[in-house]
Amino acid sequence: MTSSVPPTRSADNPIRVGVLGARGRMGAEVCAAVEAADDLEVVAMVDSGDWTFDLADAGAEVVVDFTHPDVVMENLRFCVDHDINAVVGTSGFDAAKLDTVRQWLEPKPELGVLVAPNFALGAVLSMRFAQLAAKYYDTVEIIELHHNRKADAPSGTGAHTAGLIAQARAAAGLGVVPDATTSELDGARGASVDGVRVHSVRLGGLVAHQEVLFGGEGETLTIRHDSLDRKSFMPGVLHGVRAILDHSGLVVGLENLLDL
Ligand SMILES: NC(=O)C1=CN([C@@H]2O[C@H](COP(=O)(O)OP(=O)(O)OC[C@H]3O[C@@H](n4cnc5c(N)ncnc54)[C@H](OP(=O)(O)O)[C@@H]3O)[C@@H](O)[C@H]2O)C=CC1
Ligand SMILES: O=C(O)C1=N[C@H](C(=O)O)C[C@H](O)C1
């Protein structure tokens, strides 16, 4: 990804980054990517059981959080209380949690928090494409496929995509997605997220994948994205770290920091 944020900092004065979940699959990758960037430096690596006050003591300007849906709100509260900007990849955000973060940020106009369901450029683009296609098709379903160590289902990306499609359908005056099923085994039709069915596959060997399937008269459209390596998320994470310093308040979705 080419950054639309011109580097404002240099190796002499790098952006000081703290990483939460630093020993996890994503956190370890983030530490390596930040260390490899000339204009960024890791000043704190924090994982479960470590003391979070390291972040404030280390003078972190931006915290990157890839932890767990159950702890991310507590981490964000800490960051806001200590005037640290945040770039959050951890999943599990619903409208209520996002509203809470907005409220925390109200008295802190100088602070920015980015919550991004997916940092991979292709995933961001595929969500945009799905948003564009939504009004043209009566029926739509999402299949998200991930590694079997993932804590949550559906994925944050799947839920976010469903929300974007639902908004586009509503704006176009489309009603509920037609479905004639009258008899089903529990779970057979997936979870309904904002009226869109999301099916979650968990399989060893996978990283992160998603298909959005649209169906109309005599045709289907499938929009598929595959993250084959966690490196796919890194350009987006670094872009978010650089860009959030120039933003205030809550930004939901990397697309809002890109020129899409
Ligand atoms: N937005 C995006 O583009 C992406 C988002 N994700 C999301 O990121 C999150 C993490 O994923 P992944 O790296 O695979 O998960 P991992 O389980 O590999 O890593 C999470 C790490 O966070 C640690 N941790 C737990 N609680 C805390 C805490 N309170 N403070 C600091 N560290 C803590 C865990 O420690 P322990 O194991 O000891 O509990 C673990 O080391 C998930 O929600 C996932 O869905 C993942 C990929 C891309
Ligand atoms: O847990 C993961 O791996 C991922 N989580 C995010 C999600 O829940 O959408 C992003 C990506 O799909 C990988």
Short mmCIF file of C-alpha atoms and ligand atoms in Angstrom, two decimals:
data_model
loop_
_atom_site.label_atom_id
_atom_site.label_comp_id
_atom_site.label_asym_id
_atom_site.label_seq_id
_atom_site.Cartn_x
_atom_site.Cartn_y
_atom_site.Cartn_z
CA MET A 1 0.00 0.00 0.00
CA THR A 2 1.40 3.42 -0.86
CA SER A 3 0.79 5.75 2.03
CA SER A 4 -1.18 8.91 1.29
CA VAL A 5 0.22 10.25 4.56
CA PRO A 6 3.53 11.96 3.79
CA PRO A 7 6.16 10.99 6.38
CA THR A 8 6.28 13.83 8.87
CA ARG A 9 8.66 12.06 11.21
CA SER A 10 12.14 10.73 10.65
CA ALA A 11 14.62 8.30 12.16
CA ASP A 12 15.84 11.22 14.35
CA ASN A 13 12.36 11.75 15.76
CA PRO A 14 10.37 8.54 15.23
CA ILE A 15 6.75 8.02 16.28
CA ARG A 16 6.85 6.18 19.61
CA VAL A 17 4.63 3.10 19.38
CA GLY A 18 3.43 0.75 22.13
CA VAL A 19 2.14 -2.68 21.14
CA LEU A 20 -0.55 -4.46 23.16
CA GLY A 21 -0.77 -8.19 22.56
CA ALA A 22 2.90 -8.08 21.56
CA ARG A 23 3.49 -11.83 21.90
CA GLY A 24 0.39 -12.78 19.90
CA ARG A 25 0.20 -13.76 16.22
CA MET A 26 -0.56 -10.20 15.09
CA GLY A 27 1.29 -8.32 17.84
CA ALA A 28 4.61 -10.04 17.07
CA GLU A 29 4.21 -9.17 13.38
CA VAL A 30 3.39 -5.54 14.28
CA CYS A 31 6.50 -5.23 16.48
CA ALA A 32 8.68 -6.44 13.59
CA ALA A 33 6.99 -4.13 11.05
CA VAL A 34 7.26 -1.06 13.30
CA GLU A 35 10.92 -1.79 14.06
CA ALA A 36 11.62 -2.09 10.33
CA ALA A 37 10.12 1.36 9.55
CA ASP A 38 12.52 4.32 9.71
CA ASP A 39 9.97 6.76 11.06
CA LEU A 40 8.56 4.50 13.83
CA GLU A 41 9.98 2.83 16.92
CA VAL A 42 8.62 0.31 19.42
CA VAL A 43 8.87 1.78 22.93
CA ALA A 44 6.73 -0.81 24.77
CA MET A 45 5.73 -4.41 24.13
CA VAL A 46 2.93 -5.48 26.45
CA ASP A 47 1.15 -8.82 26.64
CA SER A 48 -1.21 -10.42 29.17
CA GLY A 49 0.27 -10.35 32.66
CA ASP A 50 2.57 -7.38 31.88
CA TRP A 51 2.03 -4.01 33.51
CA THR A 52 0.18 -1.63 31.17
CA PHE A 53 1.65 1.44 32.89
CA ASP A 54 4.78 0.61 30.84
CA LEU A 55 2.98 2.28 27.95
CA ALA A 56 2.65 5.62 29.68
CA ASP A 57 6.11 5.43 31.28
CA ALA A 58 7.64 4.65 27.89
CA GLY A 59 6.06 7.78 26.37
CA ALA A 60 4.06 5.90 23.73
CA GLU A 61 2.29 8.33 21.35
CA VAL A 62 0.29 5.61 19.62
CA VAL A 63 -0.73 2.22 20.96
CA VAL A 64 -1.51 -0.63 18.57
CA ASP A 65 -3.93 -3.17 20.09
CA PHE A 66 -4.26 -6.74 18.84
CA THR A 67 -5.42 -8.51 22.00
CA HIS A 68 -8.83 -10.06 22.68
CA PRO A 69 -12.42 -8.80 22.41
CA ASP A 70 -12.86 -9.24 26.19
CA VAL A 71 -10.02 -6.89 27.16
CA VAL A 72 -9.79 -4.32 24.39
CA MET A 73 -12.22 -1.83 25.97
CA GLU A 74 -10.22 -1.78 29.21
CA ASN A 75 -7.05 -1.19 27.17
CA LEU A 76 -8.66 1.66 25.25
CA ARG A 77 -9.90 3.26 28.47
CA PHE A 78 -6.30 3.21 29.72
CA CYS A 79 -5.03 4.82 26.51
CA VAL A 80 -7.62 7.59 26.56
CA ASP A 81 -7.02 8.27 30.27
CA HIS A 82 -3.28 8.56 29.57
CA ASP A 83 -3.66 10.70 26.41
CA ILE A 84 -2.32 8.03 24.06
CA ASN A 85 -3.69 7.68 20.51
CA ALA A 86 -4.75 4.17 19.53
CA VAL A 87 -4.89 1.97 16.46
CA VAL A 88 -7.10 -1.03 17.20
CA GLY A 89 -7.36 -4.24 15.20
CA THR A 90 -8.95 -6.35 17.89
CA SER A 91 -12.38 -7.61 16.89
CA GLY A 92 -15.65 -7.65 18.84
CA PHE A 93 -16.79 -4.03 18.46
CA ASP A 94 -20.53 -3.39 18.18
CA ALA A 95 -22.35 -0.05 17.96
CA ALA A 96 -22.63 0.25 21.76
CA LYS A 97 -18.88 -0.22 22.31
CA LEU A 98 -18.06 2.27 19.56
CA ASP A 99 -20.43 4.81 21.15
CA THR A 100 -18.70 4.34 24.49
CA VAL A 101 -15.31 5.08 22.91
CA ARG A 102 -16.78 8.19 21.23
CA GLN A 103 -18.00 9.41 24.63
CA TRP A 104 -14.59 8.81 26.24
CA LEU A 105 -12.98 10.88 23.47
CA GLU A 106 -15.36 13.85 23.73
CA PRO A 107 -13.36 15.69 26.42
CA LYS A 108 -10.08 14.88 24.62
CA PRO A 109 -10.25 16.66 21.23
CA GLU A 110 -6.51 16.16 20.64
CA LEU A 111 -6.77 12.34 20.71
CA GLY A 112 -7.51 9.94 17.86
CA VAL A 113 -8.60 6.29 17.93
CA LEU A 114 -8.80 4.12 14.82
CA VAL A 115 -10.82 0.90 15.07
CA ALA A 116 -10.32 -1.11 11.88
CA PRO A 117 -12.08 -4.46 11.37
CA ASN A 118 -9.48 -5.37 8.75
CA PHE A 119 -6.14 -3.74 7.85
CA ALA A 120 -5.52 -5.65 4.60
CA LEU A 121 -5.90 -3.36 1.60
CA GLY A 122 -7.69 -6.06 -0.41
CA ALA A 123 -10.17 -6.66 2.39
CA VAL A 124 -10.90 -2.93 2.64
CA LEU A 125 -11.41 -2.75 -1.12
CA SER A 126 -13.60 -5.87 -1.15
CA MET A 127 -15.87 -4.33 1.50
CA ARG A 128 -16.16 -1.19 -0.64
CA PHE A 129 -16.97 -3.28 -3.72
CA ALA A 130 -19.64 -5.16 -1.74
CA GLN A 131 -21.12 -1.86 -0.60
CA LEU A 132 -21.31 -0.72 -4.25
CA ALA A 133 -22.88 -3.99 -5.46
CA ALA A 134 -25.43 -4.31 -2.64
CA LYS A 135 -28.24 -2.24 -4.15
CA TYR A 136 -28.27 -4.25 -7.39
CA TYR A 137 -28.94 -7.70 -5.88
CA ASP A 138 -31.95 -9.05 -4.04
CA THR A 139 -30.07 -11.75 -2.18
CA VAL A 140 -26.72 -11.73 -0.43
CA GLU A 141 -24.82 -13.97 2.00
CA ILE A 142 -21.32 -13.79 3.49
CA ILE A 143 -18.95 -16.68 4.12
CA GLU A 144 -15.94 -15.83 6.27
CA LEU A 145 -13.19 -18.40 6.71
CA HIS A 146 -10.45 -18.25 9.37
CA HIS A 147 -7.84 -20.32 11.20
CA ASN A 148 -9.27 -22.46 14.00
CA ARG A 149 -7.55 -20.50 16.82
CA LYS A 150 -9.78 -17.50 16.27
CA ALA A 151 -11.67 -16.53 19.44
CA ASP A 152 -14.78 -14.98 17.93
CA ALA A 153 -17.44 -15.68 15.32
CA PRO A 154 -18.55 -14.12 13.14
CA SER A 155 -15.36 -12.21 12.32
CA GLY A 156 -15.23 -8.46 12.77
CA THR A 157 -14.78 -8.17 9.02
CA GLY A 158 -17.86 -10.29 8.35
CA ALA A 159 -19.96 -8.24 10.76
CA HIS A 160 -18.67 -4.93 9.35
CA THR A 161 -19.33 -6.08 5.77
CA ALA A 162 -22.87 -7.12 6.71
CA GLY A 163 -23.47 -3.69 8.26
CA LEU A 164 -22.22 -1.87 5.14
CA ILE A 165 -24.41 -4.04 2.89
CA ALA A 166 -27.45 -3.50 5.14
CA GLN A 167 -26.95 0.28 5.02
CA ALA A 168 -26.63 0.23 1.22
CA ARG A 169 -29.77 -1.93 0.89
CA ALA A 170 -31.75 0.36 3.17
CA ALA A 171 -30.61 3.47 1.28
CA ALA A 172 -31.75 1.82 -1.99
CA GLY A 173 -35.12 0.89 -0.50
CA LEU A 174 -34.48 -2.86 -0.63
CA GLY A 175 -36.40 -4.84 1.98
CA VAL A 176 -35.36 -7.92 3.87
CA VAL A 177 -33.31 -10.50 1.99
CA PRO A 178 -35.88 -13.03 0.70
CA ASP A 179 -35.50 -16.50 2.24
CA ALA A 180 -38.08 -19.28 1.91
CA THR A 181 -36.52 -21.54 4.58
CA THR A 182 -39.24 -22.86 6.89
CA SER A 183 -37.34 -25.72 8.50
CA GLU A 184 -33.69 -25.66 9.54
CA LEU A 185 -31.19 -27.20 11.91
CA ASP A 186 -29.89 -24.62 14.42
CA GLY A 187 -27.04 -22.69 12.80
CA ALA A 188 -27.54 -24.17 9.33
CA ARG A 189 -28.33 -20.72 7.88
CA GLY A 190 -25.52 -18.95 9.73
CA ALA A 191 -25.97 -15.86 11.92
CA SER A 192 -28.12 -12.93 10.86
CA VAL A 193 -26.09 -9.72 11.18
CA ASP A 194 -28.15 -6.64 10.35
CA GLY A 195 -30.35 -8.97 8.29
CA VAL A 196 -27.46 -10.47 6.30
CA ARG A 197 -26.55 -14.16 6.82
CA VAL A 198 -22.92 -14.66 7.84
CA HIS A 199 -21.44 -18.19 7.81
CA SER A 200 -18.22 -18.81 9.77
CA VAL A 201 -15.75 -21.53 8.80
CA ARG A 202 -12.85 -22.35 11.18
CA LEU A 203 -10.11 -24.50 9.67
CA GLY A 204 -6.48 -25.23 10.44
CA GLY A 205 -4.19 -23.88 7.69
CA LEU A 206 -6.33 -20.85 6.90
CA VAL A 207 -5.41 -17.25 7.79
CA ALA A 208 -8.29 -14.87 6.95
CA HIS A 209 -10.64 -15.14 3.96
CA GLN A 210 -14.05 -13.87 2.97
CA GLU A 211 -16.56 -14.32 0.18
CA VAL A 212 -19.52 -12.03 -0.34
CA LEU A 213 -22.07 -13.74 -2.58
CA PHE A 214 -24.71 -11.73 -4.39
CA GLY A 215 -27.54 -13.37 -6.34
CA GLY A 216 -29.90 -11.85 -8.92
CA GLU A 217 -31.90 -12.88 -11.98
CA GLY A 218 -29.85 -15.61 -13.68
CA GLU A 219 -26.49 -14.46 -12.25
CA THR A 220 -24.33 -14.40 -9.18
CA LEU A 221 -21.43 -12.17 -8.20
CA THR A 222 -18.76 -13.38 -5.76
CA ILE A 223 -16.31 -10.94 -4.17
CA ARG A 224 -13.50 -12.86 -2.51
CA HIS A 225 -10.48 -11.74 -0.54
CA ASP A 226 -7.69 -13.90 0.91
CA SER A 227 -5.07 -12.94 3.47
CA LEU A 228 -2.50 -15.69 3.00
CA ASP A 229 -0.01 -14.25 5.49
CA ARG A 230 -0.37 -11.83 8.44
CA LYS A 231 2.12 -9.56 6.64
CA SER A 232 -0.88 -8.54 4.52
CA PHE A 233 -2.16 -6.48 7.45
CA MET A 234 1.08 -4.58 8.14
CA PRO A 235 1.00 -1.78 5.53
CA GLY A 236 -2.49 -0.87 6.78
CA VAL A 237 -1.41 -0.93 10.42
CA LEU A 238 1.60 1.33 9.74
CA HIS A 239 -0.57 3.66 7.67
CA GLY A 240 -3.02 3.84 10.58
CA VAL A 241 -0.25 4.65 13.07
CA ARG A 242 1.03 7.52 10.91
CA ALA A 243 -2.41 8.84 9.99
CA ILE A 244 -4.08 8.75 13.41
CA LEU A 245 -1.74 11.46 14.73
CA ASP A 246 -3.48 13.88 12.37
CA HIS A 247 -7.00 12.81 13.30
CA SER A 248 -9.14 13.40 16.33
CA GLY A 249 -12.08 11.42 17.65
CA LEU A 250 -13.08 7.92 16.62
CA VAL A 251 -12.40 6.67 13.10
CA VAL A 252 -14.07 3.33 12.24
CA GLY A 253 -12.53 1.53 9.27
CA LEU A 254 -9.21 2.05 7.49
CA GLU A 255 -11.15 3.15 4.39
CA ASN A 256 -11.69 6.49 6.13
CA LEU A 257 -7.93 7.12 6.16
CA LEU A 258 -7.43 6.11 2.53
CA ASP A 259 -8.25 7.89 -0.70
CA LEU A 260 -10.91 5.42 -1.89
N1 LIG B 1 -8.15 -5.83 12.16
C1 LIG B 1 -7.36 -6.73 11.55
O1 LIG B 1 -6.88 -6.53 10.42
C2 LIG B 1 -7.03 -8.00 12.27
C3 LIG B 1 -7.60 -8.25 13.48
N2 LIG B 1 -7.28 -9.36 14.20
C4 LIG B 1 -7.85 -9.46 15.54
O2 LIG B 1 -6.82 -9.18 16.48
C5 LIG B 1 -7.07 -9.89 17.68
C6 LIG B 1 -5.82 -10.70 18.05
O3 LIG B 1 -5.61 -11.69 17.07
P1 LIG B 1 -4.36 -12.68 17.15
O4 LIG B 1 -3.08 -11.90 17.15
O5 LIG B 1 -4.57 -13.71 16.11
O6 LIG B 1 -4.59 -13.33 18.61
P2 LIG B 1 -3.50 -13.98 19.58
O7 LIG B 1 -4.29 -14.76 20.58
O8 LIG B 1 -2.43 -14.64 18.81
O9 LIG B 1 -2.85 -12.70 20.31
C7 LIG B 1 -3.47 -11.94 21.29
C8 LIG B 1 -2.42 -11.63 22.34
O10 LIG B 1 -2.94 -10.68 23.25
C9 LIG B 1 -2.60 -11.09 24.56
N3 LIG B 1 -3.46 -10.44 25.55
C10 LIG B 1 -4.62 -10.90 26.09
N4 LIG B 1 -5.09 -10.00 26.97
C11 LIG B 1 -4.22 -8.97 26.99
C12 LIG B 1 -4.17 -7.74 27.71
N5 LIG B 1 -5.10 -7.40 28.59
N6 LIG B 1 -3.11 -6.91 27.48
C13 LIG B 1 -2.15 -7.25 26.61
N7 LIG B 1 -2.15 -8.40 25.90
C14 LIG B 1 -3.17 -9.25 26.09
C15 LIG B 1 -2.72 -12.60 24.49
O11 LIG B 1 -2.08 -13.22 25.59
P3 LIG B 1 -2.68 -14.65 26.13
O12 LIG B 1 -2.61 -15.57 24.97
O13 LIG B 1 -1.76 -14.99 27.25
O14 LIG B 1 -4.09 -14.36 26.56
C16 LIG B 1 -2.04 -12.87 23.17
O15 LIG B 1 -0.64 -12.94 23.29
C17 LIG B 1 -8.32 -10.72 17.43
O16 LIG B 1 -9.44 -10.01 17.92
C18 LIG B 1 -8.37 -10.82 15.92
O17 LIG B 1 -9.66 -11.03 15.45
C19 LIG B 1 -6.42 -10.30 13.70
C20 LIG B 1 -5.86 -10.14 12.46
C21 LIG B 1 -6.11 -8.96 11.64
O1 LIG B 2 -8.66 -13.30 13.96
C1 LIG B 2 -8.20 -13.07 12.83
O2 LIG B 2 -7.29 -13.74 12.34
C2 LIG B 2 -8.73 -11.94 12.06
N1 LIG B 2 -9.57 -11.15 12.65
C3 LIG B 2 -10.19 -10.01 12.08
C4 LIG B 2 -11.69 -10.21 12.01
O3 LIG B 2 -12.28 -10.72 12.98
O4 LIG B 2 -12.28 -9.86 10.99
C5 LIG B 2 -9.56 -9.57 10.79
C6 LIG B 2 -9.09 -10.69 9.92
O5 LIG B 2 -10.20 -11.29 9.36
C7 LIG B 2 -8.25 -11.69 10.70
#
